[in-house]
Coordinates of C-alpha atoms in Angstrom, one line a residue:
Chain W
X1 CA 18.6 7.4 48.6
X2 CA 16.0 8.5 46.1
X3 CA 18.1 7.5 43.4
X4 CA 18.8 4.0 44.5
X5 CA 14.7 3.2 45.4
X6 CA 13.6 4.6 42.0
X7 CA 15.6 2.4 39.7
X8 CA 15.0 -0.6 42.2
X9 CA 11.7 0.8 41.0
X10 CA 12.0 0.9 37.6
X11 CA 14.5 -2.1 37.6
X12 CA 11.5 -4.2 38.6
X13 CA 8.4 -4.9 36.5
X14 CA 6.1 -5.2 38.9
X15 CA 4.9 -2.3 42.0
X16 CA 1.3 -2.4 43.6
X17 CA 0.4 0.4 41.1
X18 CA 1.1 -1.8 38.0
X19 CA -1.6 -4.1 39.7
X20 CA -4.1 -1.5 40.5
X21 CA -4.1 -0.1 37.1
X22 CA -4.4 -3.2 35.3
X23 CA -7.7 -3.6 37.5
X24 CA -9.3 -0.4 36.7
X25 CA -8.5 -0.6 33.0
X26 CA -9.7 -4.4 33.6
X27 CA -12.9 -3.1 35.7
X28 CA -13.7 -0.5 33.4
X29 CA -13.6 -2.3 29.9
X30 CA -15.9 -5.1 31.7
X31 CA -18.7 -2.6 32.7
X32 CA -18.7 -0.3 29.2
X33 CA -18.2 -3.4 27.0
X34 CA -17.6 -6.6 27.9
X35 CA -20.7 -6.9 30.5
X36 CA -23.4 -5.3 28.7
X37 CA -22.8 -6.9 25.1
X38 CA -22.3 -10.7 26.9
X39 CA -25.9 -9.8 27.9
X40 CA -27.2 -9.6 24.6
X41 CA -26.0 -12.9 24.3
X42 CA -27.5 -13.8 27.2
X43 CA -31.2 -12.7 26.6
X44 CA -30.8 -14.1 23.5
X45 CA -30.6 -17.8 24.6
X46 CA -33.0 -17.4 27.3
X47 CA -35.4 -19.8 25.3
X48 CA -32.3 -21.9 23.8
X49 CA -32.9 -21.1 20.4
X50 CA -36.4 -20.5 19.7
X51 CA -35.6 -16.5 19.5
X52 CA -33.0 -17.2 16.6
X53 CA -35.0 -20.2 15.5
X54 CA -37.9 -17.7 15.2
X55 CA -36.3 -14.4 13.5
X56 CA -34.7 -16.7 10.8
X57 CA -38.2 -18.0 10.0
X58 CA -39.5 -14.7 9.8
X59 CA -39.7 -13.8 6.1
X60 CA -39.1 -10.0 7.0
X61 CA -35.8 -10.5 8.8
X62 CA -34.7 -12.8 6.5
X63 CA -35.4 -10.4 3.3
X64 CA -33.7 -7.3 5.6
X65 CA -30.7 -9.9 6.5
X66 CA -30.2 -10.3 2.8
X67 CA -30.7 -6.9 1.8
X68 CA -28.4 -5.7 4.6
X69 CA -25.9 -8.3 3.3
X70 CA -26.2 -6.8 -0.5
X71 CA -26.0 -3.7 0.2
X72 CA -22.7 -4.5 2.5
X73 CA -21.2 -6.3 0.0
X74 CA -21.6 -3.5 -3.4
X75 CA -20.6 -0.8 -0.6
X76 CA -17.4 -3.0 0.2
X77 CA -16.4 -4.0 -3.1
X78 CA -17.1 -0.2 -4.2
X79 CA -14.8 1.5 -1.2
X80 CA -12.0 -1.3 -1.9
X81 CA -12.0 -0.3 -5.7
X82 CA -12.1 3.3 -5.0
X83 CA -9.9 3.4 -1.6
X84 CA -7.1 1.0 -3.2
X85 CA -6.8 3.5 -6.7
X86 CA -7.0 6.7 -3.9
X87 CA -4.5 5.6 -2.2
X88 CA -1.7 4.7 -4.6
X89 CA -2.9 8.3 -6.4
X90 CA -2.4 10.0 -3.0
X91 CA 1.1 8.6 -2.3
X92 CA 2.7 7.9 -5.7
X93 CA 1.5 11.5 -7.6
X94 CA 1.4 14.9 -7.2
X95 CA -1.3 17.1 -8.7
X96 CA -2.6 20.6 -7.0
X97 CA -5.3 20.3 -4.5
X98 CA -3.6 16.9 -3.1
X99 CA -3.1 18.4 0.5
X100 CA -7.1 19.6 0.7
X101 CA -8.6 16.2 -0.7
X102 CA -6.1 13.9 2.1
X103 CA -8.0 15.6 5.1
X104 CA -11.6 15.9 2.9
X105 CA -11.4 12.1 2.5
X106 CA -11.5 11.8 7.0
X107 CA -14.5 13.6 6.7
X108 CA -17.2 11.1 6.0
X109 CA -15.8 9.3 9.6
X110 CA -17.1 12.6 11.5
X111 CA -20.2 13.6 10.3
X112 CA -23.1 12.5 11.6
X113 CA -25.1 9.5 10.0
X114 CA -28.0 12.1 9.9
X115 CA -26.2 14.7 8.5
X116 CA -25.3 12.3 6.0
X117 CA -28.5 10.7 5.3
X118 CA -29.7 14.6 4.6
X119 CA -27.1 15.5 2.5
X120 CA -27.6 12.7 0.0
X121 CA -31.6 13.7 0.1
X122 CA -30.9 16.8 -0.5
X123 CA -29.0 16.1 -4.0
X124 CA -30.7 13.2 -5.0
X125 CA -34.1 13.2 -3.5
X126 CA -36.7 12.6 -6.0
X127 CA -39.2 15.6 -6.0
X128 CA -37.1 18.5 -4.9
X129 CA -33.4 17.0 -4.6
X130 CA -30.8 18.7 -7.2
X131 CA -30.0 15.6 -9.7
X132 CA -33.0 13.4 -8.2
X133 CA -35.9 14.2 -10.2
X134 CA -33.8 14.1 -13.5
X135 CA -32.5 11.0 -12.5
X136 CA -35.7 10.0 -11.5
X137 CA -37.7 11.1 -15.2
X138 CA -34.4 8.7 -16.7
X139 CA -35.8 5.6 -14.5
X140 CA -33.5 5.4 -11.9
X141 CA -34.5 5.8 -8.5
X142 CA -32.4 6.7 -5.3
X143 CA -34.0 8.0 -2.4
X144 CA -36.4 5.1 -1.1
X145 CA -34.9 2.7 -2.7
X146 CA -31.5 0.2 -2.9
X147 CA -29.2 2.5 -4.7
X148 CA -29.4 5.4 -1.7
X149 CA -28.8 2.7 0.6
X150 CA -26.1 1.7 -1.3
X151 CA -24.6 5.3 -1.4
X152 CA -25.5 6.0 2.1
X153 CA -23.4 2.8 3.4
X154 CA -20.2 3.8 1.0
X155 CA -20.0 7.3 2.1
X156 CA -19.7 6.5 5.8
X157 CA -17.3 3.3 5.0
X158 CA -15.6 5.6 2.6
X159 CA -11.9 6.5 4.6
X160 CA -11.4 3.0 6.0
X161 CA -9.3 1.5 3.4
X162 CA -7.2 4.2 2.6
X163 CA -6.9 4.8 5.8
X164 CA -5.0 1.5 6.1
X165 CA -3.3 1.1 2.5
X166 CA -1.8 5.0 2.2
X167 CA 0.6 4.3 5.6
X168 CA 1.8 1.0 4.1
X169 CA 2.4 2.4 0.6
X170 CA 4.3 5.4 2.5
X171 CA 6.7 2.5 4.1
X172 CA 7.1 -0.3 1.3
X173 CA 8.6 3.3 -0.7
X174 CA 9.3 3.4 -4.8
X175 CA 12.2 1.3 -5.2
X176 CA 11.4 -2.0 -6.1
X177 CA 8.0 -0.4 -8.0
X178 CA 10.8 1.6 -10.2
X179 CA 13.0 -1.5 -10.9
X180 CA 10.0 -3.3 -12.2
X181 CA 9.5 -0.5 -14.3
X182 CA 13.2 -0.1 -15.4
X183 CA 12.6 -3.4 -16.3
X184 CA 10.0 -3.4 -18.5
X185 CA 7.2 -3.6 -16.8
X186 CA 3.7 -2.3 -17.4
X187 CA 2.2 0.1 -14.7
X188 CA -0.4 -2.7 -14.7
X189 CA 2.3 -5.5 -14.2
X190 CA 4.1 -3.7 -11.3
X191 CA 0.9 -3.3 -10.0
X192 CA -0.1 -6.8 -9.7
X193 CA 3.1 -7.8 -9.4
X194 CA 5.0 -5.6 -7.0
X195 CA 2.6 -3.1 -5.4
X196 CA -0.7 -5.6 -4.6
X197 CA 1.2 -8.5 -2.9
X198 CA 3.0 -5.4 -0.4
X199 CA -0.2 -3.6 0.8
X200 CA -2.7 -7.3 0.1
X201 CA -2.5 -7.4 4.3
X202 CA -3.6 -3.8 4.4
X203 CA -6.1 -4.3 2.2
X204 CA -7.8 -7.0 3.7
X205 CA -7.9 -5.5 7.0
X206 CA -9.5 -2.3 5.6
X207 CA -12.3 -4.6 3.8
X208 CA -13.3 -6.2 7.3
X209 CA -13.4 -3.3 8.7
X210 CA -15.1 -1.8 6.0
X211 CA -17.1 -4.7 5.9
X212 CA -18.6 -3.9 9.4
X213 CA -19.1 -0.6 9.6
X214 CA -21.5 -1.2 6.2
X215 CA -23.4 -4.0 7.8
X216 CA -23.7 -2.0 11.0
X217 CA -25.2 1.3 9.5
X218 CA -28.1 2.5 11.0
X219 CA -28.8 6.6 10.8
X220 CA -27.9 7.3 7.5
X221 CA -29.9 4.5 6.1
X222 CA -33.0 5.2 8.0
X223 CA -32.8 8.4 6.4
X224 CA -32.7 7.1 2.6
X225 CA -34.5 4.5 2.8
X226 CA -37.8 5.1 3.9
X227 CA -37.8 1.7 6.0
X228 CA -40.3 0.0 3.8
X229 CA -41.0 -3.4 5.3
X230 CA -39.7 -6.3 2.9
X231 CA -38.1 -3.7 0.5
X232 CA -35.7 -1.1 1.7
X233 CA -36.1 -2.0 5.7
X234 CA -32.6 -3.5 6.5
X235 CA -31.4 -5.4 9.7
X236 CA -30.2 -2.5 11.7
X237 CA -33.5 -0.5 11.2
X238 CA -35.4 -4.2 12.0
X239 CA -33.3 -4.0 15.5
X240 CA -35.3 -0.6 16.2
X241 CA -38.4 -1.7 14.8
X242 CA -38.9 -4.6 16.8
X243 CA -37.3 -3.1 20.4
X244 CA -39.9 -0.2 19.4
X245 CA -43.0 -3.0 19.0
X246 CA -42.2 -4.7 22.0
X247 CA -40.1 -7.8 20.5
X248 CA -37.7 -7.6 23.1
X249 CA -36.4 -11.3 22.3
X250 CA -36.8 -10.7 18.1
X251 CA -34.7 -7.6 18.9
X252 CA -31.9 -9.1 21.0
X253 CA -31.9 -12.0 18.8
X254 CA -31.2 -9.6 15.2
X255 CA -28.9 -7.7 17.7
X256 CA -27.2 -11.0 18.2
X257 CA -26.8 -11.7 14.8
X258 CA -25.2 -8.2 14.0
X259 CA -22.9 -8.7 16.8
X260 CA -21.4 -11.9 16.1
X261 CA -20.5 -10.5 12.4
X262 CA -18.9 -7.4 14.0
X263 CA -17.1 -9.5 16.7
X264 CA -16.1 -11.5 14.3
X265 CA -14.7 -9.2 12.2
X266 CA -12.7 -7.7 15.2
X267 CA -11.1 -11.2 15.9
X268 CA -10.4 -12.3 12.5
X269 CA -8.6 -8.6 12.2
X270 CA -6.7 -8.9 15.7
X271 CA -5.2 -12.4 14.2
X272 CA -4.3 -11.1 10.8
X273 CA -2.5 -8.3 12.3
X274 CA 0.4 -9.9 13.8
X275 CA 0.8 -11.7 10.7
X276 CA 0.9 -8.7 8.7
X277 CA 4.0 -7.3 10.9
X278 CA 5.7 -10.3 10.7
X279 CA 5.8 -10.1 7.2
Chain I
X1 CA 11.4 10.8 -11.2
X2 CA 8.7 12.2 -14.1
X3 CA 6.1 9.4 -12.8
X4 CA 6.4 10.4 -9.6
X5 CA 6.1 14.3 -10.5
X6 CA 3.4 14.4 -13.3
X7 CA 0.4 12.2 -14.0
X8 CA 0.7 10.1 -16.7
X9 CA -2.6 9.3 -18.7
X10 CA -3.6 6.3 -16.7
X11 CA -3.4 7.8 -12.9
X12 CA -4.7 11.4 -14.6
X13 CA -8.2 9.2 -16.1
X14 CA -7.8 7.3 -12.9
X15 CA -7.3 10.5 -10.8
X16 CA -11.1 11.9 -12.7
X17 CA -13.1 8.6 -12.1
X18 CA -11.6 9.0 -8.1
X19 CA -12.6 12.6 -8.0
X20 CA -16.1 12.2 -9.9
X21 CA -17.4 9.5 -7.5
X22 CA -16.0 11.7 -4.5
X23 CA -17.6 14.6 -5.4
X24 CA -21.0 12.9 -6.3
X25 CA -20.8 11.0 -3.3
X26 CA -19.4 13.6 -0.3
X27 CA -18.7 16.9 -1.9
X28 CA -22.2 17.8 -3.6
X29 CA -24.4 16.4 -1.1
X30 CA -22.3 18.2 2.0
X31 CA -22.5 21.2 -0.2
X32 CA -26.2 21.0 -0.8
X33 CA -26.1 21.0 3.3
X34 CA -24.6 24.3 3.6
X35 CA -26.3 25.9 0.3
X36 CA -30.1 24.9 1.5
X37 CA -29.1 26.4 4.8
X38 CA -27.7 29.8 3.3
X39 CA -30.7 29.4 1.0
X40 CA -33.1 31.1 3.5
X41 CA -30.2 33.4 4.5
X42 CA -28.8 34.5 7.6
X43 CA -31.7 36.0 9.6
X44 CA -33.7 32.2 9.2
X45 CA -30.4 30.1 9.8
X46 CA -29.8 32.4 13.3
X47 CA -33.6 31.7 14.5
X48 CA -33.3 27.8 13.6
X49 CA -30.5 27.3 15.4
X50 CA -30.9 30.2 18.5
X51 CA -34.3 28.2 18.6
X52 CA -34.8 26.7 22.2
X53 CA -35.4 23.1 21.5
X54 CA -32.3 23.4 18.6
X55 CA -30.3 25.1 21.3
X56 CA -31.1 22.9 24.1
X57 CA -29.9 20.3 22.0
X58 CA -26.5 21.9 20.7
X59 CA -25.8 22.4 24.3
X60 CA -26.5 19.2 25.3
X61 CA -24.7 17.5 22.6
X62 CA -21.2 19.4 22.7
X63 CA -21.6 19.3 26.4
X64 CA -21.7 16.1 27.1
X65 CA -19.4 14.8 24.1
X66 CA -17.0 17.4 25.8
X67 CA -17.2 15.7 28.8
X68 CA -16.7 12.1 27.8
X69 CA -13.6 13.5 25.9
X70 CA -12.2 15.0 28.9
X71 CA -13.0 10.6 30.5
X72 CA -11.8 9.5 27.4
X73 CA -7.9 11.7 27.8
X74 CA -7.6 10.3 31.1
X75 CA -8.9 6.6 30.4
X76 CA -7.7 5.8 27.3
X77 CA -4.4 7.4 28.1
X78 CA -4.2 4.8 31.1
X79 CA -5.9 2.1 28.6
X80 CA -3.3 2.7 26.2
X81 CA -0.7 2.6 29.3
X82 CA -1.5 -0.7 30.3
X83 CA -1.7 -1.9 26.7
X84 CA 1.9 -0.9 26.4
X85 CA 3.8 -1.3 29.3
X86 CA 2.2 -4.5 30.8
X87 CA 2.1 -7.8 29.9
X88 CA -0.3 -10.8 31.8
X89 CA -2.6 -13.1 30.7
X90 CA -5.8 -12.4 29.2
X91 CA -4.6 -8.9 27.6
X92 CA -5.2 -9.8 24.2
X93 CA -9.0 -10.2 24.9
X94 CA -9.2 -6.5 26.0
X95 CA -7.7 -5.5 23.3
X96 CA -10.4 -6.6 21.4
X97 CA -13.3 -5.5 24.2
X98 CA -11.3 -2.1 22.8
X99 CA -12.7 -2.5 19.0
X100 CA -16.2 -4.2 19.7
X101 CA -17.6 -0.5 20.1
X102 CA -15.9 0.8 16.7
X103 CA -17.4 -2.1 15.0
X104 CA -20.9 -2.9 16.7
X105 CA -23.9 -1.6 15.1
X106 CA -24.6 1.9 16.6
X107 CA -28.6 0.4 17.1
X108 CA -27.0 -3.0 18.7
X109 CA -24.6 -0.5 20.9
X110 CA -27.6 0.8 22.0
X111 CA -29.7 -2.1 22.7
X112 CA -26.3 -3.8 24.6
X113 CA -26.4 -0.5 26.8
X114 CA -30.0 -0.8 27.9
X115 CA -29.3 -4.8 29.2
X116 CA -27.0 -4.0 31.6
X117 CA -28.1 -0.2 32.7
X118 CA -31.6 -0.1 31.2
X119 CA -35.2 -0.8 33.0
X120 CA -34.0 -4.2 33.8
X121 CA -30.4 -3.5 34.8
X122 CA -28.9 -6.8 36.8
X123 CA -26.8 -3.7 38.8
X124 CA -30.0 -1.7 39.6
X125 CA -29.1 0.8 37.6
X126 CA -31.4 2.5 35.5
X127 CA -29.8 5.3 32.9
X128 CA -32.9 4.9 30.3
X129 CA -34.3 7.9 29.5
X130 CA -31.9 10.4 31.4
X131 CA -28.9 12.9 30.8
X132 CA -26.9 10.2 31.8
X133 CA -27.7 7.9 29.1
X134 CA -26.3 10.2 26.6
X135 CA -22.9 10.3 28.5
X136 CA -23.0 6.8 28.8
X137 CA -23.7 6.0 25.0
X138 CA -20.8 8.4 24.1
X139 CA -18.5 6.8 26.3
X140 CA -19.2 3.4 24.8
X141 CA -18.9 4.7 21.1
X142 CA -15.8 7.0 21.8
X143 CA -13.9 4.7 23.6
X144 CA -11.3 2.8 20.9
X145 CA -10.1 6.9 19.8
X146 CA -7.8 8.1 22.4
X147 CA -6.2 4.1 22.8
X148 CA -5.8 3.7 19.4
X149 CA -4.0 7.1 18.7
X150 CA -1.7 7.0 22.0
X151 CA -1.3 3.2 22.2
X152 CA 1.0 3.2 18.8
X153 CA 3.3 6.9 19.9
X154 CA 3.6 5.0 23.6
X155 CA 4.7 1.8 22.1
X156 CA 7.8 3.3 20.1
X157 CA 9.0 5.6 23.1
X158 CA 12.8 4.9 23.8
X159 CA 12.6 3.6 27.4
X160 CA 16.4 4.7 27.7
X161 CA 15.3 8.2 28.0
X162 CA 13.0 7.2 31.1
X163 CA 15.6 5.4 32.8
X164 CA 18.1 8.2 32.3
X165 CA 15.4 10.3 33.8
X166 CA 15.5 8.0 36.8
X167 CA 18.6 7.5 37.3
X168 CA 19.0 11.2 37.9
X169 CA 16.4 11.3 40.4
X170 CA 13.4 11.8 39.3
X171 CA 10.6 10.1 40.7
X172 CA 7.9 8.0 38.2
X173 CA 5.1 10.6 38.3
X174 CA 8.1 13.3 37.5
X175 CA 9.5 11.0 34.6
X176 CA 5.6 10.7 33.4
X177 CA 5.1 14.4 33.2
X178 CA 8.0 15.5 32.1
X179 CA 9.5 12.9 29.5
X180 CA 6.3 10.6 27.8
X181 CA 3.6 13.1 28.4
X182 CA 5.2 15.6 26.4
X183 CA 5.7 13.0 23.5
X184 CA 2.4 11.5 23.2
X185 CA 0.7 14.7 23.9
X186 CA -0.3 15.2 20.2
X187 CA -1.4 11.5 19.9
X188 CA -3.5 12.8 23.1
X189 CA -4.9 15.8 21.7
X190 CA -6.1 13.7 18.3
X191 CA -7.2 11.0 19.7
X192 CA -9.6 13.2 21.9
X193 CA -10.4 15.5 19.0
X194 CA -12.0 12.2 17.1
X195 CA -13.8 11.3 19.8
X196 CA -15.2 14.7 20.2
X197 CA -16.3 14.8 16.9
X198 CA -17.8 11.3 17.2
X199 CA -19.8 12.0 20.2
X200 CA -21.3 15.7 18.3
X201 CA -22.1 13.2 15.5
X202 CA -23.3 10.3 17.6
X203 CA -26.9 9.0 16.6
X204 CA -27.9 5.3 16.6
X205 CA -26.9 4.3 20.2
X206 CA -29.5 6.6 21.6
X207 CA -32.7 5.8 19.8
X208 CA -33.2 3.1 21.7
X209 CA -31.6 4.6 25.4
X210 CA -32.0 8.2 26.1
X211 CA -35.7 8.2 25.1
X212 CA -35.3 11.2 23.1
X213 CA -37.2 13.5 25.0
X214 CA -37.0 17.3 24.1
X215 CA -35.3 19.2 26.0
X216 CA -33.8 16.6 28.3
X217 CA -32.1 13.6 26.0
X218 CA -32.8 15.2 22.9
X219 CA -29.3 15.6 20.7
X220 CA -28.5 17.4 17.9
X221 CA -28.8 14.4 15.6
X222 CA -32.3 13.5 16.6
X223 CA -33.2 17.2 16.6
X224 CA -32.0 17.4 12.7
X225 CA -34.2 13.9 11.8
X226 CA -37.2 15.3 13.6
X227 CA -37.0 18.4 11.2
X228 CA -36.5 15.9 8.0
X229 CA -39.2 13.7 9.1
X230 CA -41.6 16.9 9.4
X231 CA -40.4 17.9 5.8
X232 CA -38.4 21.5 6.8
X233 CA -35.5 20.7 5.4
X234 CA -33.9 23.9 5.3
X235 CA -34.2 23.5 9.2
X236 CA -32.7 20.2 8.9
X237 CA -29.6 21.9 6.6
X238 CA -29.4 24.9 9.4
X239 CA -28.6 22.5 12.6
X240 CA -26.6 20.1 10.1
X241 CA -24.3 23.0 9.1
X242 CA -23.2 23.5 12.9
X243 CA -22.5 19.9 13.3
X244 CA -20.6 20.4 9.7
X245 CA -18.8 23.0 11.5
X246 CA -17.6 21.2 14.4
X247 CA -16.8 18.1 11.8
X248 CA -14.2 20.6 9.5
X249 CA -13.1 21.8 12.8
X250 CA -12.0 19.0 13.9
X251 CA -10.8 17.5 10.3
X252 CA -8.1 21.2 10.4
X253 CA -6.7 20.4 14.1
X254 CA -5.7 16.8 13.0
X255 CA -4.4 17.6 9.9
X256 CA -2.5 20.8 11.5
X257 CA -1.4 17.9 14.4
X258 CA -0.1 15.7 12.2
X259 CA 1.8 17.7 9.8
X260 CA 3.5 19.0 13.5
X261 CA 4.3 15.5 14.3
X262 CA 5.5 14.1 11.1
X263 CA 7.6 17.2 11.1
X264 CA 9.3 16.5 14.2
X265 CA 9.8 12.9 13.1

């Protein structure tokens, strides 16, 4: 009798618990996320748009916008360059020490943005830091200025794209790579030729991701940059400092802002990805 | 086979460009962490971090990130469940509710907390300020781990196996424990070790939320800025190394996890 109700069971789609557990993951993703970040938007068009109106006519936010947006887009293109060339080296070669390096490179996605704020101080800060006051007698400045913020937003960006490319280049394997070369192709050729166009969707989702994680940085940057107003203060930090002065609506509307690019992000990612498996 | 087996000039310059940048990026400054903490040796490391506000804050920290992880195995396990296995309308936006906390700014998290359970809270609920606010800021951050790790292990089960289970009897909570738990128990066990580790390392949701008050809201993170902001950095370098710790600890169980489940594949 068992046996006959469970596979009537398990025949049908459908019981009571398949409804009750699509309500509490329902319930529960609408209190943690959905909820709380439609009332950013919300507070933020209180007014209609005077708050966005007035942030973007604020010379401050609009210098920490662009700065944020720099900063973003060096880290981005550095991480791409670097991930793309780790990757294939992690897949494709052997050398000693590969093993060690593979899990080294998930590091940067558990430490804290403190911790990584203080470790990059602590080498290149300028009066006691271990490279920073050389660099610093040679004219070049990190610490309290772009360049940390620069290096604080590519090391915690730093496993995304490999993270996405190394699985792909594990699947699309050596054989068409190796006819190219039988062939007579360059290593550059098969590159552009073979390899890019198979791992291009990979890439792409790695850079948006990559993309807003670096606009998004907050600890590690406070850190660096010394949060110099109109120089090294970017968006994230402007958030805090205008929640902390009592610009609740200059706040939720910079918020705003920073949300839309990450949601963004998320939804231009959620319809590549189908694409990308299709292929 | 040699260009798969040695490096040929291009991948070996290639390989030392990768490496330099690496190393002058992560390696050195991690290292300068844990050297400017042995700097003042053993005795001063002990008393920074055995210190009671330090402590208080350790505790606090690994406490509640272990907690959220133990919400996190059971939610995103049934997350990841629904995910899977059912199919209605309107499951494509939670699948991106899923990502919105990997991606939001850690200060916009924050701030997106405090409007629905801050002083204001439309539910009457006020977290601001209190323990709970911590659990609640690592619950947002941590969520998309344990989905994302479980959803992909659950999706390429072979339902076969579950109906042979049932058809011999065994009832859905049996078939549940005995056939897909045990298969997407290491997807389990990563995806809660990441969220772990993110919830140790958590900082930018709370600035604005738990208030950081000492002794109370006060994490690990904010404990380590406080001591950089009043210039001790070998303080600072002393708490970081036991958040290092926890970070390397975490990097060995997934890397042992993995090479377990890529060997039973």
């Amino acid at each position: 009798m068992a046996e006959t109700r469970t596979v009537a069971r398990t025949g049908v789609r459908r019981t009571p618990t398949t409804y009750v557990l699509r309500f509490v993951v329902a319930a529960y993703l609408f209190l943690l996320v959905a909820w709380p970040v439609s009332l950013v938007v919300v507070h933020t068009f209180e007014d209609g748009f005077t708050s966005l109106e007035g942030i973007l006519s604020d010379p401050d936010v609009v210098t920490a916008l662009w700065l944020t947006v720099r900063v973003a887009v060096i880290a981005v293109v550095i991480n791409t360059v670097f991930g793309v060339g780790m990757s294939l080296l992690l897949v494709r070669q052997e050398f000693p020490g590969k093993r060690l390096l593979s899990a080294l490179i998930d590091l940067p996605l558990s430490v804290s943005p403190i911790v990584v704020g203080l470790a990059l101080v602590l080498v290149y800060g300028g009066r006691n830091g271990w490279l920073g006051p050389t660099l610093e007698s040679a004219g070049f400045r990190v610490i309290f200025s772009t360049p940390g913020i620069v290096m604080a937003t590519a090391f915690v960006a730093l496993p995304l794209v490999i993270r996405e490319v190394v699985p792909v280049l594990h699947e699309i394997g050596t054989e068409q790579e190796q006819a190219a070369r039988s062939l007579g192709a360059s290593s550059a050729q098969t590159f552009r030729r073979i390899t890019l166009p198979a791992i291009k969707w990979a890439v792409v989702y790695g850079v948006v991701l990559s993309l807003a994680r670096s606009l998004g940085e907050f600890g590690a940057v406070k850190v660096v940059s010394g949060n110099v107003l109109g120089q090294t203060r970017t968006a994230t930090l402007m958030v805090e400092e205008k929640y902390l002065n009592f610009d609740q609506q200059g706040a939720y509307a910079t918020a705003f802002l920073l949300a839309m690019v990450s949601v963004a992000c998320i939804v231009i990612v959620a319809i590549i990805r189908p694409k990308e498996e299709r292929r | 086979m040699s260009t798969t087996n040695t490096l040929d000039r291009t991948s070996g310059v290639g390989l030392g460009i990768a490496m330099t940048w690496f190393s002058l990026l992560v390696l050195i400054p991690l290292s300068a962490v844990v050297f400017t903490a042995a700097g003042g040796g053993w005795d001063l490391f002990w008393r920074t971090v055995t210190g009671e506000q330090t402590a208080a804050a350790i505790r606090l920290t690994v406490g509640q990130a272990a907690l959220v992880t133990v919400v996190n195995v059971v939610m995103g396990t049934l997350i990841a469940w629904v995910l899977v296995r059912d199919h209605f309308r309107g499951k494509a936006l939670l699948e991106v509710l899923i990502d919105i906390p990997f991606a939001l700014p850690t200060i916009v998290a924050g701030l997106v907390l405090l409007a629905l359970y801050g002083k204001d809270s439309p539910l009457g609920i006020d977290v601001a300020n209190q323990r709970s606010a911590v659990f609640l800021a690592f619950l947002f951050v941590t969520l998309p781990f344990v989905v994302r790790m479980v959803q992909p292990t659950l999706a390429e089960l072979d339902k076969e196996v579950e109906e042979a289970a049932a058809s011999l009897g065994a009832s859905r909570v049996t078939t549940f424990r005995r056939v897909i738990l045990p298969s997407i128990v290491p997807a389990i066990t990563a995806g809660a070790a990441l969220s772990f580790a993110r919830g140790v390392s958590e900082y930018g949701s709370l600035v604005l939320l738990s208030g950081n008050l000492p002794f109370r809201t006060e994490v690990t993170s904010v404990r380590i800025l406080s001591s950089i902001e009043n210039n001790n950095l070998a303080g600072a370098a002393a708490t970081a190394t036991v958040l290092l710790v926890i970070s390397l600890a975490v990097i060995v169980l997934l890397d042992v996890l993995q090479r377990r489940v890529s060997g039973r594949g």
